[in-house]
């Protein structure tokens, strides 16, 4: 059994007039994340962790933010395609452990829905996906509510 680990990190800016999409679901909030796609920072961090674990470059390499194909793209599709990319090298998911950094809104009430959504997209058990949330104690850009960041660690494996 070959086991590999990967990490991912992503940030998107919070602005007015955008939906807040995180972990594949829409979270009610006065601000949303700005980006070329739907700007789902959690999914982007998970994709980068998966690609890193398989040593397959990064999300920007496979899904450039200069392409019309990825404009307003649902990040669930990016995640689905990323799973297909690692499967093409024979890897399957072991587990994901992720952390979202946001001052507001409260993320924890939405974690069960995010896990259910991501498990469906990644074709795995909810138990394979851990999502945690923290504020940054009002410090830095997340603390000032200028943006939201996400970190992900994944383990992948093949026989
Ligand atoms: Mg991103």
PDB file of C-alpha atoms and ligand atoms in Angstrom:
ATOM      1  CA  UNK A   1       0.000   0.000   0.000  1.00  0.00           C
ATOM      2  CA  UNK A   2       1.379   3.398  -1.017  1.00  0.00           C
ATOM      3  CA  UNK A   3       0.262   6.242   1.275  1.00  0.00           C
ATOM      4  CA  UNK A   4       0.836   9.941   0.572  1.00  0.00           C
ATOM      5  CA  UNK A   5      -0.074  13.161   2.337  1.00  0.00           C
ATOM      6  CA  UNK A   6      -0.807  16.624   0.912  1.00  0.00           C
ATOM      7  CA  UNK A   7      -1.655  20.075   2.180  1.00  0.00           C
ATOM      8  CA  UNK A   8      -3.602  22.944   0.660  1.00  0.00           C
ATOM      9  CA  UNK A   9      -4.316  26.567   1.525  1.00  0.00           C
ATOM     10  CA  UNK A  10      -6.612  29.150  -0.026  1.00  0.00           C
ATOM     11  CA  UNK A  11      -7.903  32.665   0.601  1.00  0.00           C
ATOM     12  CA  UNK A  12     -10.690  34.668  -0.958  1.00  0.00           C
ATOM     13  CA  UNK A  13     -11.736  38.237  -0.310  1.00  0.00           C
ATOM     14  CA  UNK A  14     -15.140  39.007   1.267  1.00  0.00           C
ATOM     15  CA  UNK A  15     -17.200  41.529  -0.695  1.00  0.00           C
ATOM     16  CA  UNK A  16     -20.775  42.763  -0.968  1.00  0.00           C
ATOM     17  CA  UNK A  17     -22.998  41.418  -3.714  1.00  0.00           C
ATOM     18  CA  UNK A  18     -21.625  37.864  -3.821  1.00  0.00           C
ATOM     19  CA  UNK A  19     -23.012  34.624  -2.394  1.00  0.00           C
ATOM     20  CA  UNK A  20     -20.970  33.026   0.371  1.00  0.00           C
ATOM     21  CA  UNK A  21     -20.168  29.533  -0.923  1.00  0.00           C
ATOM     22  CA  UNK A  22     -18.088  27.296   1.350  1.00  0.00           C
ATOM     23  CA  UNK A  23     -17.798  23.535   1.360  1.00  0.00           C
ATOM     24  CA  UNK A  24     -20.159  23.350  -1.591  1.00  0.00           C
ATOM     25  CA  UNK A  25     -23.095  25.021   0.156  1.00  0.00           C
ATOM     26  CA  UNK A  26     -24.459  28.562   0.255  1.00  0.00           C
ATOM     27  CA  UNK A  27     -24.240  30.133   3.719  1.00  0.00           C
ATOM     28  CA  UNK A  28     -26.516  33.086   4.471  1.00  0.00           C
ATOM     29  CA  UNK A  29     -24.353  36.176   5.115  1.00  0.00           C
ATOM     30  CA  UNK A  30     -24.214  39.858   4.188  1.00  0.00           C
ATOM     31  CA  UNK A  31     -20.909  39.326   2.325  1.00  0.00           C
ATOM     32  CA  UNK A  32     -19.678  36.678  -0.111  1.00  0.00           C
ATOM     33  CA  UNK A  33     -16.350  35.476  -1.447  1.00  0.00           C
ATOM     34  CA  UNK A  34     -14.936  37.124  -4.555  1.00  0.00           C
ATOM     35  CA  UNK A  35     -13.246  35.021  -7.220  1.00  0.00           C
ATOM     36  CA  UNK A  36     -13.159  33.884 -10.810  1.00  0.00           C
ATOM     37  CA  UNK A  37     -15.086  30.714  -9.901  1.00  0.00           C
ATOM     38  CA  UNK A  38     -17.612  30.608  -7.046  1.00  0.00           C
ATOM     39  CA  UNK A  39     -14.567  31.260  -4.779  1.00  0.00           C
ATOM     40  CA  UNK A  40     -15.190  28.295  -2.460  1.00  0.00           C
ATOM     41  CA  UNK A  41     -11.955  28.571  -0.451  1.00  0.00           C
ATOM     42  CA  UNK A  42     -12.533  25.306   1.429  1.00  0.00           C
ATOM     43  CA  UNK A  43     -12.975  23.246  -1.730  1.00  0.00           C
ATOM     44  CA  UNK A  44      -9.985  24.960  -3.343  1.00  0.00           C
ATOM     45  CA  UNK A  45      -7.785  24.111  -0.350  1.00  0.00           C
ATOM     46  CA  UNK A  46      -8.961  20.486  -0.470  1.00  0.00           C
ATOM     47  CA  UNK A  47      -8.244  20.286  -4.227  1.00  0.00           C
ATOM     48  CA  UNK A  48      -4.732  21.660  -3.738  1.00  0.00           C
ATOM     49  CA  UNK A  49      -4.113  19.150  -0.945  1.00  0.00           C
ATOM     50  CA  UNK A  50      -5.287  16.272  -3.172  1.00  0.00           C
ATOM     51  CA  UNK A  51      -3.152  17.443  -6.109  1.00  0.00           C
ATOM     52  CA  UNK A  52      -0.166  17.970  -3.835  1.00  0.00           C
ATOM     53  CA  UNK A  53      -0.500  14.502  -2.351  1.00  0.00           C
ATOM     54  CA  UNK A  54      -0.488  13.000  -5.860  1.00  0.00           C
ATOM     55  CA  UNK A  55       2.323  15.376  -6.962  1.00  0.00           C
ATOM     56  CA  UNK A  56       0.120  16.745  -9.749  1.00  0.00           C
ATOM     57  CA  UNK A  57       0.879  20.507  -9.525  1.00  0.00           C
ATOM     58  CA  UNK A  58      -1.879  22.804  -8.214  1.00  0.00           C
ATOM     59  CA  UNK A  59      -5.438  23.931  -8.800  1.00  0.00           C
ATOM     60  CA  UNK A  60      -4.374  26.963 -10.852  1.00  0.00           C
ATOM     61  CA  UNK A  61      -2.404  24.692 -13.189  1.00  0.00           C
ATOM     62  CA  UNK A  62      -5.428  22.502 -13.948  1.00  0.00           C
ATOM     63  CA  UNK A  63      -8.186  25.131 -13.623  1.00  0.00           C
ATOM     64  CA  UNK A  64      -6.669  28.515 -14.614  1.00  0.00           C
ATOM     65  CA  UNK A  65      -8.490  31.611 -13.376  1.00  0.00           C
ATOM     66  CA  UNK A  66      -7.839  33.231 -16.742  1.00  0.00           C
ATOM     67  CA  UNK A  67     -10.006  30.693 -18.573  1.00  0.00           C
ATOM     68  CA  UNK A  68     -13.624  31.303 -19.591  1.00  0.00           C
ATOM     69  CA  UNK A  69     -14.220  27.617 -18.770  1.00  0.00           C
ATOM     70  CA  UNK A  70     -13.738  28.301 -15.062  1.00  0.00           C
ATOM     71  CA  UNK A  71     -15.615  31.646 -14.931  1.00  0.00           C
ATOM     72  CA  UNK A  72     -18.291  31.379 -12.190  1.00  0.00           C
ATOM     73  CA  UNK A  73     -17.546  27.651 -12.106  1.00  0.00           C
ATOM     74  CA  UNK A  74     -19.175  25.593  -9.358  1.00  0.00           C
ATOM     75  CA  UNK A  75     -16.179  24.441  -7.307  1.00  0.00           C
ATOM     76  CA  UNK A  76     -17.911  21.102  -6.709  1.00  0.00           C
ATOM     77  CA  UNK A  77     -17.120  20.361 -10.358  1.00  0.00           C
ATOM     78  CA  UNK A  78     -13.479  21.307  -9.780  1.00  0.00           C
ATOM     79  CA  UNK A  79     -13.406  18.901  -6.822  1.00  0.00           C
ATOM     80  CA  UNK A  80     -15.051  16.123  -8.823  1.00  0.00           C
ATOM     81  CA  UNK A  81     -12.517  16.582 -11.624  1.00  0.00           C
ATOM     82  CA  UNK A  82      -9.662  16.707  -9.123  1.00  0.00           C
ATOM     83  CA  UNK A  83     -10.803  13.361  -7.674  1.00  0.00           C
ATOM     84  CA  UNK A  84     -10.757  11.991 -11.239  1.00  0.00           C
ATOM     85  CA  UNK A  85      -7.213  13.350 -11.714  1.00  0.00           C
ATOM     86  CA  UNK A  86      -5.863  11.546  -8.643  1.00  0.00           C
ATOM     87  CA  UNK A  87      -7.830   8.417  -9.580  1.00  0.00           C
ATOM     88  CA  UNK A  88      -6.046   8.512 -12.956  1.00  0.00           C
ATOM     89  CA  UNK A  89      -2.816   7.883 -11.004  1.00  0.00           C
ATOM     90  CA  UNK A  90      -4.511   5.071  -9.073  1.00  0.00           C
ATOM     91  CA  UNK A  91      -5.119   6.973  -5.822  1.00  0.00           C
ATOM     92  CA  UNK A  92      -8.187   6.907  -3.619  1.00  0.00           C
ATOM     93  CA  UNK A  93      -9.009   9.124  -0.675  1.00  0.00           C
ATOM     94  CA  UNK A  94      -8.012   8.158   2.836  1.00  0.00           C
ATOM     95  CA  UNK A  95      -9.263  11.219   4.708  1.00  0.00           C
ATOM     96  CA  UNK A  96      -9.499  15.012   4.677  1.00  0.00           C
ATOM     97  CA  UNK A  97      -8.922  17.262   7.674  1.00  0.00           C
ATOM     98  CA  UNK A  98      -9.670  20.932   7.034  1.00  0.00           C
ATOM     99  CA  UNK A  99      -9.879  24.201   8.954  1.00  0.00           C
ATOM    100  CA  UNK A 100     -11.797  27.318   7.906  1.00  0.00           C
ATOM    101  CA  UNK A 101     -10.669  30.650   9.390  1.00  0.00           C
ATOM    102  CA  UNK A 102     -13.489  33.188   9.545  1.00  0.00           C
ATOM    103  CA  UNK A 103     -14.518  35.829  12.059  1.00  0.00           C
ATOM    104  CA  UNK A 104     -18.114  35.805  10.800  1.00  0.00           C
ATOM    105  CA  UNK A 105     -20.452  34.154  10.050  1.00  0.00           C
ATOM    106  CA  UNK A 106     -20.364  31.264  12.507  1.00  0.00           C
ATOM    107  CA  UNK A 107     -19.268  28.251  10.452  1.00  0.00           C
ATOM    108  CA  UNK A 108     -19.903  25.407  12.881  1.00  0.00           C
ATOM    109  CA  UNK A 109     -23.711  25.205  12.391  1.00  0.00           C
ATOM    110  CA  UNK A 110     -23.049  24.558   8.676  1.00  0.00           C
ATOM    111  CA  UNK A 111     -20.405  21.848   9.069  1.00  0.00           C
ATOM    112  CA  UNK A 112     -22.803  18.847   8.876  1.00  0.00           C
ATOM    113  CA  UNK A 113     -24.263  20.115   5.574  1.00  0.00           C
ATOM    114  CA  UNK A 114     -20.780  20.762   4.167  1.00  0.00           C
ATOM    115  CA  UNK A 115     -19.636  17.262   5.115  1.00  0.00           C
ATOM    116  CA  UNK A 116     -22.710  15.688   3.520  1.00  0.00           C
ATOM    117  CA  UNK A 117     -22.199  17.728   0.354  1.00  0.00           C
ATOM    118  CA  UNK A 118     -18.473  17.011   0.029  1.00  0.00           C
ATOM    119  CA  UNK A 119     -18.906  13.292   0.763  1.00  0.00           C
ATOM    120  CA  UNK A 120     -21.361  13.093  -2.112  1.00  0.00           C
ATOM    121  CA  UNK A 121     -19.064  14.993  -4.501  1.00  0.00           C
ATOM    122  CA  UNK A 122     -15.986  12.966  -3.465  1.00  0.00           C
ATOM    123  CA  UNK A 123     -17.917   9.694  -3.429  1.00  0.00           C
ATOM    124  CA  UNK A 124     -16.758   8.828   0.086  1.00  0.00           C
ATOM    125  CA  UNK A 125     -18.108   8.446   3.611  1.00  0.00           C
ATOM    126  CA  UNK A 126     -18.806  11.553   5.696  1.00  0.00           C
ATOM    127  CA  UNK A 127     -16.490  10.045   8.304  1.00  0.00           C
ATOM    128  CA  UNK A 128     -13.587  10.566   5.866  1.00  0.00           C
ATOM    129  CA  UNK A 129     -14.121  14.342   5.915  1.00  0.00           C
ATOM    130  CA  UNK A 130     -13.360  16.491   8.955  1.00  0.00           C
ATOM    131  CA  UNK A 131     -14.152  20.210   8.809  1.00  0.00           C
ATOM    132  CA  UNK A 132     -13.165  22.501  11.642  1.00  0.00           C
ATOM    133  CA  UNK A 133     -13.643  26.238  12.081  1.00  0.00           C
ATOM    134  CA  UNK A 134     -11.848  28.940  14.001  1.00  0.00           C
ATOM    135  CA  UNK A 135     -11.775  32.694  14.257  1.00  0.00           C
ATOM    136  CA  UNK A 136      -8.400  34.409  14.294  1.00  0.00           C
ATOM    137  CA  UNK A 137      -9.325  36.415  17.405  1.00  0.00           C
ATOM    138  CA  UNK A 138     -10.029  39.531  15.287  1.00  0.00           C
ATOM    139  CA  UNK A 139      -6.399  39.515  14.104  1.00  0.00           C
ATOM    140  CA  UNK A 140      -5.221  39.803  10.493  1.00  0.00           C
ATOM    141  CA  UNK A 141      -7.345  39.914   7.335  1.00  0.00           C
ATOM    142  CA  UNK A 142      -9.687  37.168   8.511  1.00  0.00           C
ATOM    143  CA  UNK A 143     -10.110  38.900  11.852  1.00  0.00           C
ATOM    144  CA  UNK A 144     -10.972  42.159  10.086  1.00  0.00           C
ATOM    145  CA  UNK A 145     -13.516  40.228   7.972  1.00  0.00           C
ATOM    146  CA  UNK A 146     -11.697  41.162   4.769  1.00  0.00           C
ATOM    147  CA  UNK A 147     -11.519  37.527   3.706  1.00  0.00           C
ATOM    148  CA  UNK A 148     -11.836  33.878   4.624  1.00  0.00           C
ATOM    149  CA  UNK A 149      -9.014  31.344   4.506  1.00  0.00           C
ATOM    150  CA  UNK A 150      -9.005  27.561   4.554  1.00  0.00           C
ATOM    151  CA  UNK A 151      -6.377  24.907   5.187  1.00  0.00           C
ATOM    152  CA  UNK A 152      -6.666  21.243   4.253  1.00  0.00           C
ATOM    153  CA  UNK A 153      -4.597  18.147   4.837  1.00  0.00           C
ATOM    154  CA  UNK A 154      -5.425  14.952   2.959  1.00  0.00           C
ATOM    155  CA  UNK A 155      -4.179  11.413   2.899  1.00  0.00           C
ATOM    156  CA  UNK A 156      -4.481   9.399  -0.302  1.00  0.00           C
ATOM    157  CA  UNK A 157      -3.500   5.827  -0.987  1.00  0.00           C
ATOM    158  CA  UNK A 158      -3.164   3.135  -3.612  1.00  0.00           C
ATOM    159  CA  UNK A 159      -2.398  -0.582  -3.541  1.00  0.00           C
TER     160      UNK A 159
HETATM  161 MG1  LIG B   1      -9.273  29.845  -4.657  1.00  0.00          MG
END
